[in-house]
Amino acid sequence: MTTVPLQPPRRLVDFTLDGEPVRAPEGSTLLDACRASGKDVPTLCQGDTLTPKNACRVCVVEVEGARTLAPACSRRVEPGMEVRTDTDRARHSRKVVLELLASSTDLSTTPRAAEWIEEYGAEPGRFGADAARVDEEPKVDNDLYVRDYDKCILCYKCVDACGEQWQNTFAIAVAGRGFDARISTEHDAPLTDSACVYCGNCIEVCPTGALSFKSEFDMRAAGTWDESAQAETTTVCAYCGVGCNLTLHVQDNEIVKVTSPHDNPVTHGNLCIKGRFGYQHVQNRD
C-alpha cells in the first residue's frame, strides 16, 4: 500500500476579488481563486497538469495598481491585492484575442470557443476575407493520431508535455517565426521518422483538437462522432504493474479513445503508447 506523506498546511491569503473579500491558499493563482469563487474566467492555454505558459492571454484580469492586464493562469495571489475580472478593459482584451484566434485558425472543435465568442461580442469576420489564415491540411502519417495544425493556437502545451515537464522525449518544438511559427518535428520530418514515442500525452493536453486520435478524426469526418452518446469507464491498465488509470470512451459499444484522469497520483493524465493506444484487441471480434 502506497502512503502519501502529509504536506504542511498552506497559509491563507486575504485579497479582494470583484469587490468581495476572498481568502485563498498561499501560492494559488488568480485563476484558481476565481474558479473556487465560482467565477467563469475563460482560458485556452492553461492546463491543470502543466506549468502556465501565458500564451493565449484569454484569461487576463485587471489588478489594481498594475500597468498591464495580468494573466490569471500564472499570477499568484498576494495579500491585499484588488482584482477585477469583468472590467471593460479585460473584456475588450478577451474580445480582441478571440477575434484574432478565430480569424486565423479553426476553433470549431475548441470547447466553449463559440460560447465565449458570443459572450464577448467577438467578430472574427471584421478583418475581412483577406485576413491571414493558417490553412494547413491535416497531417495523417501514422495510424494512431492526426496533427491538424489548422486548429493550432500555439499554446505550447504539447511541446511542454513532450518535453521537460512530462515525457522528456523532445520530439516536437516550435519552428519558424511570426505568423509562420508552427509546431514541428525536427526538420519537419514525418512523425514516423521523428523521436516521437507515441505516448499521446500531447493529445491529452491539446485544448483545440489540433491533435486527436485517428479514430476521432475519422469519425468526425464521417459525421458519426457524438460525445453525448459516449460512456466513460475508468479502469486500470493491465499491460504492466505500474497501475495507470485509463478512462475508456465508448460509443456504440466501441472504444473510440482513451484518456487518463488528471488527478490520478500515478499518471497525472499521462500514459504510454500501450495504455493510450493499445485497446484494439479488446474489441477484436474475429
PDB file of C-alpha atoms in Angstrom:
ATOM      1  CA  MET A   1       0.000   0.000   0.000  1.00  0.00           C
ATOM      2  CA  THR A   2       1.410   3.370  -1.050  1.00  0.00           C
ATOM      3  CA  THR A   3       1.448   6.055   1.608  1.00  0.00           C
ATOM      4  CA  VAL A   4       1.307   9.728   0.742  1.00  0.00           C
ATOM      5  CA  PRO A   5       3.161  11.960   3.221  1.00  0.00           C
ATOM      6  CA  LEU A   6       1.143  14.773   4.730  1.00  0.00           C
ATOM      7  CA  GLN A   7       2.084  18.208   3.470  1.00  0.00           C
ATOM      8  CA  PRO A   8       2.441  21.184   5.810  1.00  0.00           C
ATOM      9  CA  PRO A   9      -0.659  23.394   5.915  1.00  0.00           C
ATOM     10  CA  ARG A  10      -0.695  26.316   3.492  1.00  0.00           C
ATOM     11  CA  ARG A  11      -1.202  29.831   4.766  1.00  0.00           C
ATOM     12  CA  LEU A  12      -4.302  31.645   3.604  1.00  0.00           C
ATOM     13  CA  VAL A  13      -4.054  34.930   1.723  1.00  0.00           C
ATOM     14  CA  ASP A  14      -6.737  37.615   2.012  1.00  0.00           C
ATOM     15  CA  PHE A  15      -7.454  39.809  -1.004  1.00  0.00           C
ATOM     16  CA  THR A  16     -10.359  41.368  -2.886  1.00  0.00           C
ATOM     17  CA  LEU A  17     -11.978  39.772  -5.933  1.00  0.00           C
ATOM     18  CA  ASP A  18     -14.560  41.844  -7.790  1.00  0.00           C
ATOM     19  CA  GLY A  19     -15.186  43.882  -4.665  1.00  0.00           C
ATOM     20  CA  GLU A  20     -15.693  40.891  -2.396  1.00  0.00           C
ATOM     21  CA  PRO A  21     -13.214  39.754   0.278  1.00  0.00           C
ATOM     22  CA  VAL A  22     -11.706  36.388  -0.677  1.00  0.00           C
ATOM     23  CA  ARG A  23      -9.349  34.016   1.063  1.00  0.00           C
ATOM     24  CA  ALA A  24      -7.172  31.596  -0.942  1.00  0.00           C
ATOM     25  CA  PRO A  25      -4.244  29.291  -0.109  1.00  0.00           C
ATOM     26  CA  GLU A  26      -0.838  30.886  -0.496  1.00  0.00           C
ATOM     27  CA  GLY A  27       0.643  30.021  -3.891  1.00  0.00           C
ATOM     28  CA  SER A  28      -2.730  29.798  -5.613  1.00  0.00           C
ATOM     29  CA  THR A  29      -3.124  31.526  -8.944  1.00  0.00           C
ATOM     30  CA  LEU A  30      -5.800  34.096  -9.570  1.00  0.00           C
ATOM     31  CA  LEU A  31      -7.463  31.582 -11.873  1.00  0.00           C
ATOM     32  CA  ASP A  32      -7.578  29.042  -9.032  1.00  0.00           C
ATOM     33  CA  ALA A  33      -9.171  31.640  -6.780  1.00  0.00           C
ATOM     34  CA  CYS A  34     -11.674  32.675  -9.448  1.00  0.00           C
ATOM     35  CA  ARG A  35     -12.761  29.113 -10.007  1.00  0.00           C
ATOM     36  CA  ALA A  36     -13.039  28.477  -6.274  1.00  0.00           C
ATOM     37  CA  SER A  37     -15.293  31.543  -6.057  1.00  0.00           C
ATOM     38  CA  GLY A  38     -17.459  30.350  -8.931  1.00  0.00           C
ATOM     39  CA  LYS A  39     -16.255  32.963 -11.420  1.00  0.00           C
ATOM     40  CA  ASP A  40     -16.025  31.803 -15.028  1.00  0.00           C
ATOM     41  CA  VAL A  41     -12.786  33.250 -16.399  1.00  0.00           C
ATOM     42  CA  PRO A  42     -12.084  31.865 -19.901  1.00  0.00           C
ATOM     43  CA  THR A  43      -8.769  30.233 -20.735  1.00  0.00           C
ATOM     44  CA  LEU A  44      -7.356  28.123 -23.551  1.00  0.00           C
ATOM     45  CA  CYS A  45      -3.671  27.543 -22.819  1.00  0.00           C
ATOM     46  CA  GLN A  46      -3.954  26.743 -19.104  1.00  0.00           C
ATOM     47  CA  GLY A  47      -3.693  23.095 -18.135  1.00  0.00           C
ATOM     48  CA  ASP A  48      -4.061  21.558 -14.705  1.00  0.00           C
ATOM     49  CA  THR A  49      -1.027  19.293 -15.210  1.00  0.00           C
ATOM     50  CA  LEU A  50       1.349  21.832 -16.772  1.00  0.00           C
ATOM     51  CA  THR A  51       3.186  24.990 -15.731  1.00  0.00           C
ATOM     52  CA  PRO A  52       1.349  28.031 -17.170  1.00  0.00           C
ATOM     53  CA  LYS A  53       2.818  29.378 -20.410  1.00  0.00           C
ATOM     54  CA  ASN A  54       0.834  32.646 -20.623  1.00  0.00           C
ATOM     55  CA  ALA A  55       0.328  32.021 -24.327  1.00  0.00           C
ATOM     56  CA  CYS A  56      -3.328  32.624 -25.181  1.00  0.00           C
ATOM     57  CA  ARG A  57      -3.960  35.699 -22.966  1.00  0.00           C
ATOM     58  CA  VAL A  58      -7.696  34.995 -22.820  1.00  0.00           C
ATOM     59  CA  CYS A  59      -7.705  34.812 -19.009  1.00  0.00           C
ATOM     60  CA  VAL A  60      -6.393  38.328 -18.365  1.00  0.00           C
ATOM     61  CA  VAL A  61      -7.795  40.254 -15.388  1.00  0.00           C
ATOM     62  CA  GLU A  62      -7.243  43.729 -14.000  1.00  0.00           C
ATOM     63  CA  VAL A  63      -5.127  44.145 -10.860  1.00  0.00           C
ATOM     64  CA  GLU A  64      -5.301  47.449  -9.030  1.00  0.00           C
ATOM     65  CA  GLY A  65      -2.071  49.393  -9.471  1.00  0.00           C
ATOM     66  CA  ALA A  66      -0.741  47.230 -12.310  1.00  0.00           C
ATOM     67  CA  ARG A  67       0.087  48.903 -15.607  1.00  0.00           C
ATOM     68  CA  THR A  68      -0.931  45.946 -17.733  1.00  0.00           C
ATOM     69  CA  LEU A  69      -3.574  43.253 -17.509  1.00  0.00           C
ATOM     70  CA  ALA A  70      -2.421  40.157 -15.637  1.00  0.00           C
ATOM     71  CA  PRO A  71      -2.769  36.565 -16.878  1.00  0.00           C
ATOM     72  CA  ALA A  72      -4.888  34.896 -14.206  1.00  0.00           C
ATOM     73  CA  CYS A  73      -3.444  31.458 -15.021  1.00  0.00           C
ATOM     74  CA  SER A  74       0.010  32.371 -13.686  1.00  0.00           C
ATOM     75  CA  ARG A  75      -0.326  35.439 -11.462  1.00  0.00           C
ATOM     76  CA  ARG A  76      -0.200  34.356  -7.823  1.00  0.00           C
ATOM     77  CA  VAL A  77      -2.497  35.782  -5.194  1.00  0.00           C
ATOM     78  CA  GLU A  78      -0.942  38.384  -2.909  1.00  0.00           C
ATOM     79  CA  PRO A  79      -2.187  39.805   0.407  1.00  0.00           C
ATOM     80  CA  GLY A  80      -4.314  42.885  -0.054  1.00  0.00           C
ATOM     81  CA  MET A  81      -4.405  42.848  -3.855  1.00  0.00           C
ATOM     82  CA  GLU A  82      -7.567  44.049  -5.578  1.00  0.00           C
ATOM     83  CA  VAL A  83      -8.583  42.039  -8.623  1.00  0.00           C
ATOM     84  CA  ARG A  84     -11.389  42.693 -11.099  1.00  0.00           C
ATOM     85  CA  THR A  85     -12.292  40.029 -13.630  1.00  0.00           C
ATOM     86  CA  ASP A  86     -15.074  41.636 -15.652  1.00  0.00           C
ATOM     87  CA  THR A  87     -13.965  45.201 -16.379  1.00  0.00           C
ATOM     88  CA  ASP A  88     -14.405  46.820 -19.794  1.00  0.00           C
ATOM     89  CA  ARG A  89     -10.642  46.660 -20.304  1.00  0.00           C
ATOM     90  CA  ALA A  90     -10.434  42.919 -19.566  1.00  0.00           C
ATOM     91  CA  ARG A  91     -13.490  42.120 -21.681  1.00  0.00           C
ATOM     92  CA  HIS A  92     -12.173  44.152 -24.621  1.00  0.00           C
ATOM     93  CA  SER A  93      -8.818  42.358 -24.435  1.00  0.00           C
ATOM     94  CA  ARG A  94     -10.511  38.947 -24.442  1.00  0.00           C
ATOM     95  CA  LYS A  95     -12.696  40.002 -27.348  1.00  0.00           C
ATOM     96  CA  VAL A  96      -9.723  41.037 -29.486  1.00  0.00           C
ATOM     97  CA  VAL A  97      -7.760  37.871 -28.645  1.00  0.00           C
ATOM     98  CA  LEU A  98     -10.724  35.680 -29.577  1.00  0.00           C
ATOM     99  CA  GLU A  99     -11.176  37.615 -32.816  1.00  0.00           C
ATOM    100  CA  LEU A 100      -7.531  37.159 -33.764  1.00  0.00           C
ATOM    101  CA  LEU A 101      -7.554  33.454 -32.942  1.00  0.00           C
ATOM    102  CA  ALA A 102     -10.851  32.709 -34.688  1.00  0.00           C
ATOM    103  CA  SER A 103      -9.915  34.706 -37.777  1.00  0.00           C
ATOM    104  CA  SER A 104      -6.673  32.772 -38.309  1.00  0.00           C
ATOM    105  CA  THR A 105      -7.420  29.264 -37.022  1.00  0.00           C
ATOM    106  CA  ASP A 106     -10.282  26.778 -36.944  1.00  0.00           C
ATOM    107  CA  LEU A 107     -11.845  26.812 -33.459  1.00  0.00           C
ATOM    108  CA  SER A 108     -14.724  24.500 -34.395  1.00  0.00           C
ATOM    109  CA  THR A 109     -13.544  21.724 -32.056  1.00  0.00           C
ATOM    110  CA  THR A 110     -12.328  24.026 -29.271  1.00  0.00           C
ATOM    111  CA  PRO A 111     -14.583  23.540 -26.228  1.00  0.00           C
ATOM    112  CA  ARG A 112     -16.592  26.676 -25.361  1.00  0.00           C
ATOM    113  CA  ALA A 113     -14.903  28.822 -28.034  1.00  0.00           C
ATOM    114  CA  ALA A 114     -18.208  29.617 -29.769  1.00  0.00           C
ATOM    115  CA  GLU A 115     -19.773  30.420 -26.384  1.00  0.00           C
ATOM    116  CA  TRP A 116     -17.004  32.854 -25.482  1.00  0.00           C
ATOM    117  CA  ILE A 117     -17.046  34.498 -28.905  1.00  0.00           C
ATOM    118  CA  GLU A 118     -20.733  35.214 -28.413  1.00  0.00           C
ATOM    119  CA  GLU A 119     -20.332  36.285 -24.778  1.00  0.00           C
ATOM    120  CA  TYR A 120     -17.636  38.860 -25.546  1.00  0.00           C
ATOM    121  CA  GLY A 121     -19.154  40.021 -28.815  1.00  0.00           C
ATOM    122  CA  ALA A 122     -16.115  38.990 -30.841  1.00  0.00           C
ATOM    123  CA  GLU A 123     -16.370  39.467 -34.608  1.00  0.00           C
ATOM    124  CA  PRO A 124     -13.642  37.404 -36.331  1.00  0.00           C
ATOM    125  CA  GLY A 125     -15.023  38.346 -39.733  1.00  0.00           C
ATOM    126  CA  ARG A 126     -14.316  42.041 -39.252  1.00  0.00           C
ATOM    127  CA  PHE A 127     -10.765  41.586 -40.573  1.00  0.00           C
ATOM    128  CA  GLY A 128     -12.168  40.762 -44.000  1.00  0.00           C
ATOM    129  CA  ALA A 129     -11.722  37.945 -46.469  1.00  0.00           C
ATOM    130  CA  ASP A 130      -8.024  38.713 -46.904  1.00  0.00           C
ATOM    131  CA  ALA A 131      -7.146  38.050 -43.263  1.00  0.00           C
ATOM    132  CA  ALA A 132      -4.230  35.654 -42.955  1.00  0.00           C
ATOM    133  CA  ARG A 133      -5.193  32.098 -42.050  1.00  0.00           C
ATOM    134  CA  VAL A 134      -3.137  29.029 -41.214  1.00  0.00           C
ATOM    135  CA  ASP A 135      -4.979  26.865 -43.798  1.00  0.00           C
ATOM    136  CA  GLU A 136      -2.947  23.687 -43.336  1.00  0.00           C
ATOM    137  CA  GLU A 137      -4.100  20.240 -44.366  1.00  0.00           C
ATOM    138  CA  PRO A 138      -4.192  17.615 -41.592  1.00  0.00           C
ATOM    139  CA  LYS A 139      -1.015  15.550 -41.273  1.00  0.00           C
ATOM    140  CA  VAL A 140      -2.020  11.875 -41.355  1.00  0.00           C
ATOM    141  CA  ASP A 141       1.251   9.933 -41.352  1.00  0.00           C
ATOM    142  CA  ASN A 142       0.507   7.193 -38.829  1.00  0.00           C
ATOM    143  CA  ASP A 143      -2.385   5.040 -37.654  1.00  0.00           C
ATOM    144  CA  LEU A 144      -2.626   6.412 -34.109  1.00  0.00           C
ATOM    145  CA  TYR A 145      -3.172  10.156 -34.171  1.00  0.00           C
ATOM    146  CA  VAL A 146      -3.611  13.107 -36.503  1.00  0.00           C
ATOM    147  CA  ARG A 147      -1.988  16.555 -36.419  1.00  0.00           C
ATOM    148  CA  ASP A 148      -4.438  19.157 -37.714  1.00  0.00           C
ATOM    149  CA  TYR A 149      -2.447  22.355 -37.294  1.00  0.00           C
ATOM    150  CA  ASP A 150      -5.170  24.443 -38.906  1.00  0.00           C
ATOM    151  CA  LYS A 151      -6.672  24.258 -35.389  1.00  0.00           C
ATOM    152  CA  CYS A 152      -3.433  25.032 -33.533  1.00  0.00           C
ATOM    153  CA  ILE A 153      -3.279  28.235 -31.471  1.00  0.00           C
ATOM    154  CA  LEU A 154       0.382  27.754 -30.460  1.00  0.00           C
ATOM    155  CA  CYS A 155      -0.376  27.322 -26.778  1.00  0.00           C
ATOM    156  CA  TYR A 156       2.833  25.245 -26.347  1.00  0.00           C
ATOM    157  CA  LYS A 157       1.073  22.676 -24.167  1.00  0.00           C
ATOM    158  CA  CYS A 158       2.009  19.776 -26.471  1.00  0.00           C
ATOM    159  CA  VAL A 159       5.648  20.930 -26.532  1.00  0.00           C
ATOM    160  CA  ASP A 160       5.759  21.088 -22.734  1.00  0.00           C
ATOM    161  CA  ALA A 161       4.106  17.671 -22.359  1.00  0.00           C
ATOM    162  CA  CYS A 162       6.533  16.116 -24.831  1.00  0.00           C
ATOM    163  CA  GLY A 163       9.481  17.944 -23.297  1.00  0.00           C
ATOM    164  CA  GLU A 164      10.814  18.604 -19.836  1.00  0.00           C
ATOM    165  CA  GLN A 165       7.503  18.809 -17.995  1.00  0.00           C
ATOM    166  CA  TRP A 166       6.475  15.189 -18.608  1.00  0.00           C
ATOM    167  CA  GLN A 167       7.751  12.890 -21.347  1.00  0.00           C
ATOM    168  CA  ASN A 168      11.286  14.235 -21.930  1.00  0.00           C
ATOM    169  CA  THR A 169      11.218  12.972 -25.499  1.00  0.00           C
ATOM    170  CA  PHE A 170      11.552  16.416 -27.133  1.00  0.00           C
ATOM    171  CA  ALA A 171      10.127  15.171 -30.427  1.00  0.00           C
ATOM    172  CA  ILE A 172       8.385  18.460 -31.201  1.00  0.00           C
ATOM    173  CA  ALA A 173       9.135  22.147 -30.846  1.00  0.00           C
ATOM    174  CA  VAL A 174       8.130  25.487 -32.299  1.00  0.00           C
ATOM    175  CA  ALA A 175       9.696  26.179 -35.709  1.00  0.00           C
ATOM    176  CA  GLY A 176       9.534  29.409 -37.671  1.00  0.00           C
ATOM    177  CA  ARG A 177       8.866  32.974 -36.652  1.00  0.00           C
ATOM    178  CA  GLY A 178       5.877  35.286 -36.540  1.00  0.00           C
ATOM    179  CA  PHE A 179       2.793  34.065 -38.381  1.00  0.00           C
ATOM    180  CA  ASP A 180       4.864  31.245 -39.876  1.00  0.00           C
ATOM    181  CA  ALA A 181       5.546  29.728 -36.449  1.00  0.00           C
ATOM    182  CA  ARG A 182       4.369  26.124 -36.291  1.00  0.00           C
ATOM    183  CA  ILE A 183       4.650  23.078 -34.048  1.00  0.00           C
ATOM    184  CA  SER A 184       7.018  20.781 -35.869  1.00  0.00           C
ATOM    185  CA  THR A 185       9.166  17.699 -35.610  1.00  0.00           C
ATOM    186  CA  GLU A 186      12.889  18.103 -36.223  1.00  0.00           C
ATOM    187  CA  HIS A 187      13.402  19.216 -39.836  1.00  0.00           C
ATOM    188  CA  ASP A 188       9.622  18.794 -40.299  1.00  0.00           C
ATOM    189  CA  ALA A 189      10.114  15.050 -40.737  1.00  0.00           C
ATOM    190  CA  PRO A 190       7.121  12.696 -40.749  1.00  0.00           C
ATOM    191  CA  LEU A 191       6.128  11.658 -37.259  1.00  0.00           C
ATOM    192  CA  THR A 192       7.205   8.094 -38.061  1.00  0.00           C
ATOM    193  CA  ASP A 193      10.773   9.317 -38.663  1.00  0.00           C
ATOM    194  CA  SER A 194      10.928  11.520 -35.577  1.00  0.00           C
ATOM    195  CA  ALA A 195      11.773  10.882 -31.923  1.00  0.00           C
ATOM    196  CA  CYS A 196       8.056  10.504 -31.089  1.00  0.00           C
ATOM    197  CA  VAL A 197       7.289   7.503 -28.865  1.00  0.00           C
ATOM    198  CA  TYR A 198       3.512   7.774 -29.461  1.00  0.00           C
ATOM    199  CA  CYS A 199       2.610   8.218 -25.818  1.00  0.00           C
ATOM    200  CA  GLY A 200      -0.164  10.569 -26.905  1.00  0.00           C
ATOM    201  CA  ASN A 201       0.372  12.878 -23.933  1.00  0.00           C
ATOM    202  CA  CYS A 202       0.346  15.787 -26.372  1.00  0.00           C
ATOM    203  CA  ILE A 203      -3.196  14.816 -27.370  1.00  0.00           C
ATOM    204  CA  GLU A 204      -4.215  14.754 -23.712  1.00  0.00           C
ATOM    205  CA  VAL A 205      -3.309  18.415 -23.201  1.00  0.00           C
ATOM    206  CA  CYS A 206      -4.296  19.875 -26.594  1.00  0.00           C
ATOM    207  CA  PRO A 207      -7.178  22.333 -25.966  1.00  0.00           C
ATOM    208  CA  THR A 208      -8.377  22.792 -29.557  1.00  0.00           C
ATOM    209  CA  GLY A 209      -8.463  19.385 -31.248  1.00  0.00           C
ATOM    210  CA  ALA A 210      -5.362  20.132 -33.288  1.00  0.00           C
ATOM    211  CA  LEU A 211      -4.119  16.758 -32.035  1.00  0.00           C
ATOM    212  CA  SER A 212      -6.628  13.926 -31.969  1.00  0.00           C
ATOM    213  CA  PHE A 213      -6.965  10.169 -32.083  1.00  0.00           C
ATOM    214  CA  LYS A 214      -7.122   8.817 -35.643  1.00  0.00           C
ATOM    215  CA  SER A 215     -10.393   7.164 -34.634  1.00  0.00           C
ATOM    216  CA  GLU A 216     -11.876  10.509 -33.556  1.00  0.00           C
ATOM    217  CA  PHE A 217     -10.610  12.256 -36.676  1.00  0.00           C
ATOM    218  CA  ASP A 218     -12.156   9.630 -38.961  1.00  0.00           C
ATOM    219  CA  MET A 219     -15.459   9.656 -37.077  1.00  0.00           C
ATOM    220  CA  ARG A 220     -15.666  13.453 -37.218  1.00  0.00           C
ATOM    221  CA  ALA A 221     -15.010  13.330 -40.952  1.00  0.00           C
ATOM    222  CA  ALA A 222     -17.796  10.771 -41.316  1.00  0.00           C
ATOM    223  CA  GLY A 223     -20.142  12.784 -39.101  1.00  0.00           C
ATOM    224  CA  THR A 224     -20.518   9.973 -36.563  1.00  0.00           C
ATOM    225  CA  TRP A 225     -18.566  11.434 -33.644  1.00  0.00           C
ATOM    226  CA  ASP A 226     -21.022  12.110 -30.802  1.00  0.00           C
ATOM    227  CA  GLU A 227     -19.614  12.840 -27.348  1.00  0.00           C
ATOM    228  CA  SER A 228     -23.115  12.990 -25.859  1.00  0.00           C
ATOM    229  CA  ALA A 229     -23.575   9.326 -26.773  1.00  0.00           C
ATOM    230  CA  GLN A 230     -20.267   8.225 -25.254  1.00  0.00           C
ATOM    231  CA  ALA A 231     -19.918   6.445 -21.939  1.00  0.00           C
ATOM    232  CA  GLU A 232     -16.754   6.784 -19.857  1.00  0.00           C
ATOM    233  CA  THR A 233     -15.392   3.965 -17.749  1.00  0.00           C
ATOM    234  CA  THR A 234     -12.233   4.255 -15.657  1.00  0.00           C
ATOM    235  CA  THR A 235     -10.198   1.099 -15.193  1.00  0.00           C
ATOM    236  CA  VAL A 236      -6.610   0.018 -14.539  1.00  0.00           C
ATOM    237  CA  CYS A 237      -4.196  -0.649 -17.385  1.00  0.00           C
ATOM    238  CA  ALA A 238      -3.243  -4.339 -17.498  1.00  0.00           C
ATOM    239  CA  TYR A 239      -0.055  -4.058 -19.543  1.00  0.00           C
ATOM    240  CA  CYS A 240       2.356  -3.703 -16.619  1.00  0.00           C
ATOM    241  CA  GLY A 241       2.438  -3.302 -12.853  1.00  0.00           C
ATOM    242  CA  VAL A 242       2.608   0.482 -12.622  1.00  0.00           C
ATOM    243  CA  GLY A 243      -1.140   0.763 -12.132  1.00  0.00           C
ATOM    244  CA  CYS A 244      -2.017   3.570 -14.533  1.00  0.00           C
ATOM    245  CA  ASN A 245      -5.686   4.501 -14.636  1.00  0.00           C
ATOM    246  CA  LEU A 246      -7.387   4.518 -18.032  1.00  0.00           C
ATOM    247  CA  THR A 247     -10.665   6.196 -18.916  1.00  0.00           C
ATOM    248  CA  LEU A 248     -12.261   4.367 -21.823  1.00  0.00           C
ATOM    249  CA  HIS A 249     -14.525   6.466 -24.052  1.00  0.00           C
ATOM    250  CA  VAL A 250     -17.075   4.114 -25.598  1.00  0.00           C
ATOM    251  CA  GLN A 251     -19.547   4.874 -28.378  1.00  0.00           C
ATOM    252  CA  ASP A 252     -21.808   2.249 -29.976  1.00  0.00           C
ATOM    253  CA  ASN A 253     -20.052  -0.447 -27.938  1.00  0.00           C
ATOM    254  CA  GLU A 254     -16.662   0.501 -29.388  1.00  0.00           C
ATOM    255  CA  ILE A 255     -13.721   2.138 -27.621  1.00  0.00           C
ATOM    256  CA  VAL A 256     -13.100   5.341 -29.565  1.00  0.00           C
ATOM    257  CA  LYS A 257     -10.317   6.844 -27.448  1.00  0.00           C
ATOM    258  CA  VAL A 258      -8.512   6.515 -24.130  1.00  0.00           C
ATOM    259  CA  THR A 259      -7.622   9.240 -21.645  1.00  0.00           C
ATOM    260  CA  SER A 260      -6.343   9.200 -18.077  1.00  0.00           C
ATOM    261  CA  PRO A 261      -7.634  11.105 -15.015  1.00  0.00           C
ATOM    262  CA  HIS A 262      -5.554  14.206 -14.367  1.00  0.00           C
ATOM    263  CA  ASP A 263      -5.974  13.852 -10.610  1.00  0.00           C
ATOM    264  CA  ASN A 264      -4.613  10.303 -10.564  1.00  0.00           C
ATOM    265  CA  PRO A 265      -1.420  10.263  -8.436  1.00  0.00           C
ATOM    266  CA  VAL A 266       0.196   7.666 -10.710  1.00  0.00           C
ATOM    267  CA  THR A 267      -0.384   9.120 -14.170  1.00  0.00           C
ATOM    268  CA  HIS A 268      -1.412  12.771 -13.734  1.00  0.00           C
ATOM    269  CA  GLY A 269      -3.129  12.305 -17.098  1.00  0.00           C
ATOM    270  CA  ASN A 270      -0.107  10.754 -18.808  1.00  0.00           C
ATOM    271  CA  LEU A 271       0.157   7.302 -20.386  1.00  0.00           C
ATOM    272  CA  CYS A 272       2.490   5.284 -22.601  1.00  0.00           C
ATOM    273  CA  ILE A 273       1.727   4.034 -26.099  1.00  0.00           C
ATOM    274  CA  LYS A 274       0.298   0.763 -24.782  1.00  0.00           C
ATOM    275  CA  GLY A 275      -2.033   2.378 -22.298  1.00  0.00           C
ATOM    276  CA  ARG A 276      -3.328   5.055 -24.649  1.00  0.00           C
ATOM    277  CA  PHE A 277      -3.482   3.219 -27.962  1.00  0.00           C
ATOM    278  CA  GLY A 278      -3.289  -0.498 -27.180  1.00  0.00           C
ATOM    279  CA  TYR A 279      -7.009  -1.151 -26.879  1.00  0.00           C
ATOM    280  CA  GLN A 280      -7.868  -2.615 -30.287  1.00  0.00           C
ATOM    281  CA  HIS A 281      -7.584  -6.219 -29.089  1.00  0.00           C
ATOM    282  CA  VAL A 282     -10.450  -5.601 -26.660  1.00  0.00           C
ATOM    283  CA  GLN A 283     -12.929  -5.209 -29.480  1.00  0.00           C
ATOM    284  CA  ASN A 284     -11.440  -7.669 -31.955  1.00  0.00           C
ATOM    285  CA  ARG A 285     -14.409  -9.849 -32.765  1.00  0.00           C
ATOM    286  CA  ASP A 286     -12.706 -12.182 -35.254  1.00  0.00           C
TER     287      ASP A 286
END
